[in-house]
């Protein structure tokens, strides 16, 4: 593949170490009662604008077509770490980017959701990131328009955890009942390392979750990430370089 960034020190065909699961942010604008299966088609112009303005992206280099939002990115080579997707479906915006992955040192998801909140203060913003670095590391966040916030970052089954805000307050604000939590297998009273945080933040999107269905499509872009994002990805996915 063609090299797209002067910030990389490893060749584009270098195999990626570890793996990536969910790595997405969803911006849900009011009204919030949305069914992702009935969203309007992706607007590629708005999707490109959303991608261009995304914090870890320095430049959108080319558009690579589209794909179902439910297909998770699985970069295998270094060049594929510069592929990200974005969607704009009416009042729902979404982005999935390997640059959000982290091993607990930087919390990039929290940083980028904070930037998006400045742009969309009226939005419900939800993010989920999972990366396999030999063990799984997750970062999850919900930020509501009234300022109610929940953020968790850590290694499931292990301590310590970075925990900010009150998940009970988020659940109460969204009308997520104890029965709903129980049915989803989420116990907010368990230790932070034992809670299914990804499952919890998914409840914050509910039926509006565009990443849970095959119908919404996203635009695929090859981008040049910022130097900071590139260095973080290189250290995480290409250790030793």
Coordinates of N, CA and C in Angstrom, one line a residue:
X1 N 0.8 -1.2 0.0 CA 0.0 0.0 0.0 C 0.9 1.2 0.0
X2 N 0.3 2.4 -0.5 CA 1.0 3.6 -0.5 C 1.2 4.2 0.9
X3 N 2.4 4.7 1.2 CA 2.6 5.3 2.5 C 1.9 6.7 2.5
X4 N 1.2 7.0 3.6 CA 0.4 8.2 3.6 C 0.8 9.2 4.6
X5 N 1.8 8.9 5.4 CA 2.1 9.8 6.5 C 3.6 9.8 6.8
X6 N 4.2 11.0 6.9 CA 5.6 11.1 7.2 C 5.9 10.8 8.7
X7 N 4.9 10.7 9.5 CA 5.0 10.5 10.9 C 5.4 9.1 11.3
X8 N 5.0 8.1 10.4 CA 5.3 6.7 10.7 C 6.8 6.5 10.6
X9 N 7.3 5.6 11.4 CA 8.7 5.2 11.3 C 8.8 3.7 10.8
X10 N 7.7 3.0 10.8 CA 7.6 1.6 10.3 C 7.0 1.6 8.9
X11 N 7.4 0.6 8.1 CA 6.9 0.5 6.7 C 5.4 0.2 6.7
X12 N 4.7 0.5 5.6 CA 3.2 0.3 5.5 C 2.8 -1.1 5.6
X13 N 3.7 -2.1 5.2 CA 3.3 -3.5 5.2 C 3.7 -4.2 6.5
X14 N 4.1 -3.5 7.5 CA 4.5 -4.1 8.8 C 3.2 -4.6 9.5
X15 N 3.2 -5.8 10.0 CA 2.1 -6.5 10.5 C 1.8 -5.8 11.9
X16 N 0.5 -5.6 12.2 CA 0.0 -5.0 13.4 C 0.1 -6.1 14.5
X17 N 0.5 -5.7 15.7 CA 0.5 -6.5 16.9 C -0.7 -6.3 17.7
X18 N -1.4 -7.3 18.1 CA -2.6 -7.2 18.9 C -3.8 -7.0 18.0
X19 N -4.9 -6.7 18.5 CA -6.1 -6.5 17.7 C -7.0 -5.5 18.3
X20 N -8.0 -5.1 17.6 CA -8.9 -4.0 18.0 C -10.4 -4.5 17.8
X21 N -11.2 -4.2 18.8 CA -12.6 -4.4 18.8 C -13.3 -3.1 18.5
X22 N -14.4 -2.8 19.2 CA -15.1 -1.6 19.1 C -14.2 -0.4 19.3
X23 N -14.3 0.6 18.4 CA -13.5 1.8 18.5 C -14.3 3.0 18.0
X24 N -15.4 3.3 18.6 CA -16.4 4.2 18.0 C -16.9 5.3 18.9
X25 N -17.3 6.4 18.3 CA -18.0 7.4 19.0 C -19.3 7.8 18.3
X26 N -20.4 7.9 19.0 CA -21.6 8.3 18.4 C -22.1 9.6 19.0
X27 N -22.5 10.5 18.2 CA -23.1 11.8 18.6 C -24.5 11.8 18.2
X28 N -25.4 11.7 19.3 CA -26.8 11.6 19.1 C -27.4 13.0 19.4
X29 N -27.9 13.6 18.3 CA -28.6 15.0 18.5 C -30.1 14.8 18.8
X30 N -30.7 15.7 19.5 CA -32.1 15.6 19.8 C -32.9 15.7 18.5
X31 N -34.1 15.1 18.4 CA -34.7 14.2 19.5 C -33.9 12.9 19.6
X32 N -33.9 12.3 20.8 CA -33.1 11.1 21.0 C -33.8 9.8 20.7
X33 N -35.1 9.8 20.5 CA -35.9 8.6 20.2 C -35.7 8.2 18.8
X34 N -34.6 7.5 18.5 CA -34.3 7.2 17.1 C -34.1 5.7 17.0
X35 N -34.5 5.1 15.9 CA -34.3 3.7 15.6 C -33.2 3.6 14.5
X36 N -32.1 3.1 14.8 CA -31.0 3.0 13.8 C -31.4 2.3 12.5
X37 N -32.3 1.4 12.6 CA -32.8 0.6 11.4 C -33.6 1.5 10.5
X38 N -34.0 2.7 11.0 CA -34.8 3.6 10.2 C -34.1 4.9 9.9
X39 N -32.8 5.0 10.1 CA -32.1 6.2 9.9 C -32.0 6.5 8.4
X40 N -31.9 7.8 8.0 CA -31.7 8.2 6.6 C -30.4 7.7 6.2
X41 N -30.2 7.6 4.8 CA -28.9 7.2 4.3 C -27.8 8.1 4.7
X42 N -26.6 7.5 4.7 CA -25.4 8.3 5.1 C -25.2 9.4 4.1
X43 N -24.9 10.6 4.6 CA -24.6 11.8 3.8 C -23.1 11.8 3.7
X44 N -22.5 11.4 2.5 CA -21.0 11.3 2.4 C -20.3 12.7 2.5
X45 N -21.0 13.8 2.2 CA -20.4 15.1 2.3 C -20.2 15.4 3.8
X46 N -21.3 15.3 4.5 CA -21.3 15.6 6.0 C -20.3 14.6 6.7
X47 N -20.3 13.3 6.2 CA -19.4 12.3 6.9 C -18.0 12.8 6.7
X48 N -17.6 13.2 5.5 CA -16.2 13.7 5.2 C -15.9 14.9 6.1
X49 N -16.8 15.8 6.2 CA -16.6 17.0 7.1 C -16.4 16.6 8.5
X50 N -17.2 15.6 9.0 CA -17.0 15.1 10.3 C -15.7 14.5 10.5
X51 N -15.3 13.7 9.6 CA -14.0 13.0 9.6 C -12.8 14.0 9.6
X52 N -12.9 15.1 8.8 CA -11.9 16.1 8.6 C -11.7 16.8 9.9
X53 N -12.8 17.0 10.7 CA -12.8 17.8 11.9 C -12.4 17.0 13.1
X54 N -12.3 15.7 13.0 CA -12.0 14.8 14.1 C -10.6 15.0 14.6
X55 N -10.5 15.1 15.9 CA -9.2 15.5 16.5 C -8.0 14.8 16.1
X56 N -8.0 13.4 16.0 CA -6.7 12.7 15.6 C -6.4 12.8 14.1
X57 N -7.3 13.4 13.3 CA -7.1 13.4 11.9 C -6.5 14.8 11.5
X58 N -5.3 14.7 10.8 CA -4.7 15.9 10.2 C -5.2 16.2 8.8
X59 N -5.5 15.2 8.0 CA -5.9 15.4 6.7 C -6.6 14.2 6.2
X60 N -7.8 14.4 5.5 CA -8.4 13.3 4.8 C -7.8 13.2 3.4
X61 N -7.2 12.0 3.1 CA -6.4 11.9 1.8 C -7.2 11.3 0.7
X62 N -8.1 10.4 1.0 CA -9.0 9.8 -0.1 C -10.1 9.1 0.5
X63 N -11.2 9.0 -0.3 CA -12.4 8.3 0.1 C -12.3 6.9 -0.5
X64 N -12.6 5.9 0.3 CA -12.4 4.5 -0.2 C -13.8 3.8 -0.3
X65 N -14.8 4.5 -0.6 CA -16.1 3.9 -0.7 C -16.9 3.9 0.6
X66 N -17.8 2.9 0.7 CA -18.6 2.7 1.9 C -18.6 1.3 2.4
X67 N -19.2 1.1 3.6 CA -19.3 -0.2 4.2 C -20.4 -0.2 5.2
X68 N -20.9 -1.3 5.6 CA -21.9 -1.3 6.7 C -21.3 -0.9 8.0
X69 N -21.9 -0.1 8.8 CA -21.4 0.4 10.1 C -21.1 -0.7 11.0
X70 N -21.9 -1.8 10.9 CA -21.7 -2.9 11.9 C -20.4 -3.7 11.6
X71 N -19.7 -3.5 10.5 CA -18.4 -4.2 10.3 C -17.3 -3.5 11.0
X72 N -16.8 -4.1 12.1 CA -15.7 -3.6 12.9 C -14.4 -3.5 12.1
X73 N -13.7 -2.4 12.3 CA -12.4 -2.3 11.6 C -11.4 -3.3 12.3
X74 N -10.6 -4.1 11.5 CA -9.6 -5.0 12.0 C -8.3 -4.7 11.3
X75 N -7.6 -3.7 11.6 CA -6.3 -3.4 10.9 C -5.3 -4.5 11.0
X76 N -4.8 -5.0 9.9 CA -3.8 -6.1 9.9 C -2.4 -5.6 9.6
X77 N -2.3 -4.5 8.8 CA -1.0 -3.9 8.5 C -1.0 -2.5 8.9
X78 N 0.2 -2.0 9.0 CA 0.4 -0.6 9.5 C -0.4 0.4 8.7
X79 N -0.4 0.2 7.3 CA -1.1 1.2 6.5 C -2.6 1.2 6.8
X80 N -3.2 0.1 7.3 CA -4.6 0.1 7.6 C -4.9 0.8 8.9
X81 N -3.9 1.2 9.7 CA -4.2 2.0 10.8 C -4.5 3.5 10.4
X82 N -4.3 3.8 9.2 CA -4.7 5.1 8.7 C -6.1 5.1 7.9
X83 N -6.8 4.0 8.1 CA -8.2 3.9 7.6 C -9.2 4.1 8.7
X84 N -10.1 5.0 8.5 CA -11.1 5.2 9.5 C -12.5 5.4 8.8
X85 N -13.6 5.3 9.5 CA -14.9 5.5 8.9 C -15.7 6.6 9.7
X86 N -16.6 7.2 9.0 CA -17.5 8.2 9.6 C -18.8 8.1 8.9
X87 N -19.9 8.4 9.6 CA -21.2 8.4 9.1 C -22.0 9.6 9.6
X88 N -22.9 10.1 8.7 CA -23.8 11.2 9.1 C -25.2 10.8 8.6
X89 N -26.1 10.4 9.6 CA -27.4 9.9 9.3 C -28.4 10.9 10.0
X90 N -28.7 12.0 9.3 CA -29.6 12.9 9.9 C -29.0 13.5 11.2
X91 N -29.7 13.2 12.3 CA -29.3 13.7 13.6 C -28.3 12.8 14.4
X92 N -27.8 11.8 13.7 CA -26.8 10.9 14.3 C -25.5 11.0 13.5
X93 N -24.4 11.2 14.2 CA -23.1 11.2 13.6 C -22.3 10.1 14.3
X94 N -21.4 9.5 13.5 CA -20.5 8.5 14.1 C -19.2 8.4 13.5
X95 N -18.2 8.0 14.2 CA -16.8 7.8 13.7 C -16.2 6.6 14.4
X96 N -15.4 5.9 13.6 CA -14.6 4.8 14.2 C -13.2 4.9 13.7
X97 N -12.2 4.9 14.6 CA -10.9 5.2 14.2 C -9.9 4.5 15.1
X98 N -8.9 3.8 14.5 CA -7.9 3.1 15.4 C -7.2 4.1 16.3
X99 N -7.2 5.3 15.9 CA -6.4 6.3 16.8 C -7.1 6.5 18.1
X100 N -8.3 6.0 18.3 CA -8.9 6.0 19.7 C -8.4 4.9 20.6
X101 N -7.7 3.9 20.1 CA -7.2 2.8 20.9 C -6.1 3.3 21.9
X102 N -6.1 2.6 23.0 CA -5.1 3.0 24.0 C -4.9 1.9 25.0
X103 N -3.8 1.9 25.7 CA -3.5 0.9 26.7 C -3.6 1.4 28.2
X104 N -4.3 2.6 28.3 CA -4.5 3.2 29.6 C -3.6 4.3 30.0
X105 N -2.7 4.7 29.1 CA -1.8 5.8 29.4 C -2.3 7.1 29.1
X106 N -3.3 7.2 28.1 CA -3.6 8.6 27.6 C -5.1 8.9 27.6
X107 N -6.0 7.9 27.6 CA -7.5 8.1 27.6 C -7.9 9.0 26.4
X108 N -7.5 8.6 25.1 CA -7.9 9.4 24.0 C -9.4 9.6 23.8
X109 N -10.1 8.5 24.2 CA -11.6 8.6 24.0 C -12.2 9.7 24.8
X110 N -11.8 9.8 26.0 CA -12.2 10.9 26.9 C -11.9 12.3 26.3
X111 N -10.7 12.4 25.8 CA -10.2 13.7 25.2 C -11.1 14.0 24.0
X112 N -11.3 13.1 23.1 CA -12.0 13.4 21.9 C -13.5 13.6 22.1
X113 N -14.1 12.9 23.1 CA -15.5 13.2 23.4 C -15.6 14.6 24.0
X114 N -14.7 15.0 24.8 CA -14.7 16.3 25.4 C -14.7 17.4 24.3
X115 N -13.9 17.2 23.2 CA -13.8 18.1 22.1 C -15.2 18.1 21.4
X116 N -15.7 17.0 21.2 CA -17.0 16.9 20.5 C -18.1 17.6 21.3
X117 N -18.0 17.4 22.6 CA -19.1 18.1 23.5 C -19.0 19.6 23.3
X118 N -17.8 20.2 23.1 CA -17.7 21.6 22.9 C -18.4 22.0 21.6
X119 N -18.4 21.1 20.6 CA -19.0 21.4 19.3 C -20.5 21.1 19.3
X120 N -20.9 20.1 20.1 CA -22.3 19.6 20.1 C -22.8 19.6 21.6
X121 N -22.9 20.7 22.3 CA -23.3 20.7 23.7 C -24.7 20.1 23.9
X122 N -25.6 20.1 22.9 CA -26.9 19.6 23.1 C -27.0 18.1 22.8
X123 N -25.9 17.4 22.5 CA -25.9 16.0 22.1 C -25.7 15.0 23.3
X124 N -26.2 13.8 23.1 CA -25.8 12.7 23.9 C -24.6 12.0 23.2
X125 N -23.5 11.9 23.8 CA -22.3 11.4 23.2 C -21.8 10.1 23.9
X126 N -21.7 9.1 23.1 CA -21.3 7.8 23.7 C -20.1 7.2 22.9
X127 N -19.2 6.7 23.7 CA -18.0 6.1 23.0 C -17.6 4.8 23.7
X128 N -17.1 3.9 22.8 CA -16.6 2.5 23.2 C -15.4 2.2 22.5
X129 N -14.3 1.8 23.3 CA -13.1 1.4 22.7 C -12.6 0.1 23.4
X130 N -12.2 -0.9 22.6 CA -11.6 -2.1 23.1 C -10.4 -2.5 22.2
X131 N -9.3 -2.7 22.9 CA -8.1 -3.1 22.2 C -7.4 -4.3 22.9
X132 N -6.9 -5.2 22.1 CA -6.2 -6.4 22.7 C -4.7 -6.2 22.6
X133 N -4.1 -6.0 23.8 CA -2.7 -5.8 23.9 C -2.1 -7.0 24.6
X134 N -2.5 -8.2 24.3 CA -2.2 -9.4 25.1 C -3.3 -9.7 26.1
X135 N -3.8 -8.6 26.7 CA -5.0 -8.6 27.5 C -5.9 -7.5 26.9
X136 N -7.2 -7.6 27.2 CA -8.1 -6.6 26.7 C -8.1 -5.3 27.5
X137 N -8.0 -4.2 26.9 CA -8.2 -2.9 27.6 C -9.4 -2.2 27.0
X138 N -10.2 -1.6 27.9 CA -11.4 -0.9 27.4 C -11.5 0.5 27.9
X139 N -12.1 1.4 27.1 CA -12.4 2.7 27.6 C -13.8 3.0 27.1
X140 N -14.7 3.5 28.0 CA -16.1 3.7 27.7 C -16.6 5.0 28.3
X141 N -17.5 5.7 27.6 CA -17.9 7.0 28.1 C -19.3 7.3 27.7
X142 N -20.1 8.0 28.5 CA -21.4 8.6 28.2 C -21.3 10.0 28.7
X143 N -21.7 11.0 27.9 CA -21.7 12.4 28.3 C -23.1 12.9 27.8
X144 N -23.9 13.4 28.8 CA -25.3 13.8 28.5 C -25.3 15.3 28.4
X145 N -26.3 15.9 27.7 CA -26.4 17.3 27.5 C -26.4 18.2 28.8
X146 N -26.9 17.6 29.9 CA -27.0 18.4 31.1 C -25.7 18.3 31.9
X147 N -24.6 17.6 31.3 CA -23.3 17.6 31.9 C -23.1 16.3 32.7
X148 N -24.1 15.5 32.9 CA -24.0 14.2 33.5 C -23.0 13.3 32.8
X149 N -22.0 12.8 33.4 CA -20.8 12.1 32.8 C -20.5 10.8 33.5
X150 N -20.2 9.8 32.7 CA -19.6 8.6 33.2 C -18.4 8.2 32.2
X151 N -17.3 7.9 32.8 CA -16.1 7.4 32.0 C -15.4 6.3 32.8
X152 N -15.0 5.3 32.1 CA -14.2 4.2 32.7 C -13.1 3.8 31.8
X153 N -12.0 3.5 32.3 CA -10.8 3.0 31.5 C -10.0 2.0 32.4
X154 N -9.8 0.9 31.8 CA -9.0 -0.1 32.5 C -9.0 -1.5 31.8
X155 N -8.4 -2.5 32.6 CA -8.3 -3.8 32.1 C -9.3 -4.7 32.7
X156 N -10.3 -5.2 32.0 CA -11.4 -6.0 32.7 C -10.8 -7.2 33.5
X157 N -11.3 -7.3 34.7 CA -10.8 -8.4 35.6 C -9.6 -8.0 36.4
X158 N -9.0 -6.8 36.2 CA -7.8 -6.4 36.8 C -7.9 -5.0 37.4
X159 N -7.2 -4.7 38.4 CA -7.2 -3.3 39.0 C -5.8 -2.7 38.7
X160 N -5.6 -1.4 38.7 CA -6.6 -0.4 39.1 C -7.4 0.1 37.9
X161 N -8.5 0.9 38.1 CA -9.3 1.4 37.1 C -9.4 2.9 37.2
X162 N -9.6 3.6 36.1 CA -9.9 5.0 36.1 C -11.4 5.2 36.0
X163 N -12.0 5.7 37.0 CA -13.5 5.8 36.9 C -13.9 7.3 37.3
X164 N -14.6 7.9 36.4 CA -15.0 9.3 36.6 C -16.5 9.4 36.4
X165 N -17.1 10.2 37.3 CA -18.6 10.4 37.2 C -19.4 9.3 37.9
X166 N -20.7 9.3 37.7 CA -21.6 8.4 38.4 C -22.4 7.6 37.4
X167 N -22.2 6.3 37.1 CA -23.0 5.6 36.2 C -24.4 5.4 36.6
X168 N -24.7 5.4 38.0 CA -26.1 5.4 38.4 C -26.8 6.7 38.0
X169 N -26.1 7.8 38.1 CA -26.8 9.1 37.6 C -27.1 9.0 36.1
X170 N -26.2 8.5 35.4 CA -26.4 8.3 33.9 C -27.6 7.4 33.7
X171 N -27.7 6.3 34.4 CA -28.8 5.4 34.2 C -30.1 6.1 34.6
X172 N -30.1 6.8 35.7 CA -31.3 7.5 36.1 C -31.8 8.5 35.1
X173 N -30.8 9.3 34.6 CA -31.2 10.4 33.7 C -31.7 9.8 32.4
X174 N -31.3 8.6 32.0 CA -31.8 8.0 30.8 C -33.0 7.0 31.0
X175 N -33.4 6.9 32.2 CA -34.5 6.0 32.5 C -34.1 4.5 32.3
X176 N -32.9 4.2 32.5 CA -32.4 2.8 32.4 C -32.7 2.1 33.7
X177 N -33.6 1.2 33.8 CA -34.1 0.7 35.1 C -33.2 -0.5 35.5
X178 N -33.3 -0.8 36.8 CA -32.6 -1.9 37.3 C -32.9 -3.2 36.6
X179 N -34.1 -3.4 36.2 CA -34.5 -4.6 35.4 C -33.7 -4.6 34.1
X180 N -33.7 -3.5 33.4 CA -33.0 -3.4 32.1 C -31.5 -3.7 32.3
X181 N -30.9 -3.2 33.3 CA -29.5 -3.5 33.6 C -29.3 -5.0 33.9
X182 N -30.2 -5.6 34.6 CA -30.1 -7.0 35.0 C -30.2 -7.8 33.7
X183 N -31.2 -7.5 32.9 CA -31.4 -8.3 31.6 C -30.1 -8.1 30.7
X184 N -29.4 -7.0 30.8 CA -28.3 -6.8 30.0 C -27.0 -7.4 30.6
X185 N -27.1 -7.9 31.8 CA -26.0 -8.5 32.5 C -25.0 -7.4 33.0
X186 N -25.6 -6.2 33.4 CA -24.7 -5.1 33.9 C -25.0 -4.9 35.3
X187 N -24.0 -5.1 36.2 CA -24.2 -4.8 37.6 C -23.3 -3.6 38.0
X188 N -23.9 -2.5 38.2 CA -23.2 -1.3 38.4 C -22.6 -1.2 39.9
X189 N -23.1 -2.1 40.7 CA -22.6 -2.2 42.1 C -21.4 -3.1 42.2
X190 N -21.0 -3.8 41.2 CA -19.8 -4.6 41.2 C -18.6 -3.8 41.2
X191 N -17.4 -4.4 41.4 CA -16.2 -3.6 41.3 C -16.0 -3.2 39.9
X192 N -15.3 -2.0 39.7 CA -15.1 -1.5 38.3 C -14.6 -2.5 37.3
X193 N -13.7 -3.3 37.8 CA -13.0 -4.3 36.9 C -14.0 -5.4 36.4
X194 N -15.1 -5.5 37.1 CA -16.0 -6.6 36.9 C -17.3 -6.2 36.1
X195 N -17.4 -4.9 35.9 CA -18.6 -4.4 35.2 C -18.5 -4.4 33.7
X196 N -19.5 -4.8 33.0 CA -19.6 -4.8 31.5 C -19.9 -3.3 31.1
X197 N -18.8 -2.5 31.1 CA -19.1 -1.1 30.8 C -19.5 -0.9 29.3
X198 N -19.0 -1.7 28.4 CA -19.4 -1.5 27.0 C -20.9 -1.8 26.9
X199 N -21.4 -2.8 27.6 CA -22.8 -3.1 27.6 C -23.6 -2.0 28.2
X200 N -23.1 -1.4 29.3 CA -23.8 -0.2 29.9 C -23.9 0.9 28.9
X201 N -22.8 1.4 28.3 CA -22.9 2.5 27.4 C -23.7 2.2 26.2
X202 N -23.8 0.9 25.8 CA -24.7 0.6 24.7 C -26.1 0.9 25.0
X203 N -26.5 0.7 26.3 CA -27.8 1.0 26.7 C -28.1 2.5 26.6
X204 N -27.1 3.3 26.7 CA -27.3 4.7 26.6 C -27.7 5.1 25.2
X205 N -27.3 4.3 24.2 CA -27.7 4.6 22.8 C -29.0 3.9 22.5
X206 N -29.2 2.7 23.1 CA -30.4 1.9 22.8 C -30.6 1.6 21.4
X207 N -31.8 1.8 20.9 CA -32.2 1.5 19.5 C -31.5 2.5 18.5
X208 N -30.9 3.6 19.0 CA -30.3 4.5 18.1 C -28.8 4.1 17.8
X209 N -28.3 3.0 18.3 CA -27.0 2.6 18.1 C -26.7 2.2 16.6
X210 N -26.0 3.1 15.8 CA -25.8 2.7 14.4 C -24.9 1.6 14.1
X211 N -24.0 1.3 15.2 CA -23.0 0.3 15.0 C -23.5 -1.1 15.3
X212 N -24.8 -1.2 15.7 CA -25.3 -2.5 16.0 C -26.1 -3.2 14.9
X213 N -26.2 -2.5 13.8 CA -27.1 -3.0 12.7 C -26.4 -3.0 11.4
X214 N -26.7 -3.8 10.4 CA -26.1 -3.8 9.1 C -26.6 -2.7 8.2
X215 N -27.8 -2.1 8.5 CA -28.4 -1.2 7.6 C -27.6 0.1 7.4
X216 N -27.3 0.8 8.5 CA -26.6 2.1 8.2 C -25.2 1.9 7.6
X217 N -24.9 2.7 6.6 CA -23.6 2.6 6.0 C -22.7 3.8 6.4
X218 N -21.4 3.6 6.4 CA -20.4 4.6 6.7 C -19.5 4.8 5.5
X219 N -19.0 6.0 5.4 CA -17.9 6.4 4.4 C -16.6 5.9 5.0
X220 N -15.7 5.4 4.1 CA -14.4 4.9 4.5 C -13.4 5.8 4.0
X221 N -12.4 6.3 4.8 CA -11.4 7.2 4.4 C -10.0 6.8 4.8
X222 N -9.1 7.1 3.9 CA -7.7 7.0 4.3 C -7.2 8.4 4.7
X223 N -6.6 8.5 5.9 CA -6.3 9.8 6.4 C -4.9 9.9 6.8
X224 N -4.4 11.1 7.0 CA -3.1 11.3 7.7 C -3.5 11.7 9.1
X225 N -3.1 10.8 10.1 CA -3.3 11.2 11.5 C -2.3 12.2 12.0
X226 N -2.6 12.9 13.0 CA -1.7 13.8 13.6 C -0.4 13.1 14.1
X227 N 0.6 13.8 14.4 CA 1.8 13.2 14.9 C 1.6 12.5 16.2
X228 N 0.8 13.2 17.1 CA 0.6 12.6 18.4 C -0.2 11.3 18.3
X229 N -1.2 11.3 17.4 CA -2.0 10.0 17.3 C -1.2 8.9 16.6
X230 N -0.4 9.3 15.7 CA 0.5 8.3 15.0 C 1.5 7.7 16.0
X231 N 2.1 8.5 16.8 CA 3.1 8.0 17.7 C 2.4 7.0 18.7
X232 N 1.2 7.4 19.2 CA 0.5 6.5 20.1 C 0.1 5.2 19.5
X233 N -0.4 5.2 18.2 CA -0.7 4.0 17.5 C 0.6 3.1 17.3
X234 N 1.7 3.8 16.9 CA 2.9 3.0 16.7 C 3.4 2.3 17.9
X235 N 3.3 3.0 19.1 CA 3.7 2.4 20.3 C 2.8 1.3 20.7
X236 N 1.5 1.4 20.4 CA 0.6 0.4 20.8 C 0.5 -0.8 19.9
X237 N 0.5 -0.6 18.6 CA 0.3 -1.6 17.6 C 1.6 -2.2 17.0
X238 N 2.6 -1.4 17.1 CA 3.9 -1.7 16.4 C 5.0 -1.6 17.4
X239 N 5.0 -2.3 18.5 CA 6.0 -2.2 19.5 C 7.4 -2.6 19.0
X240 N 8.4 -1.9 19.5 CA 9.8 -2.2 19.1 C 10.3 -1.3 18.0
X241 N 9.4 -0.5 17.3 CA 9.8 0.4 16.3 C 10.2 1.8 16.9

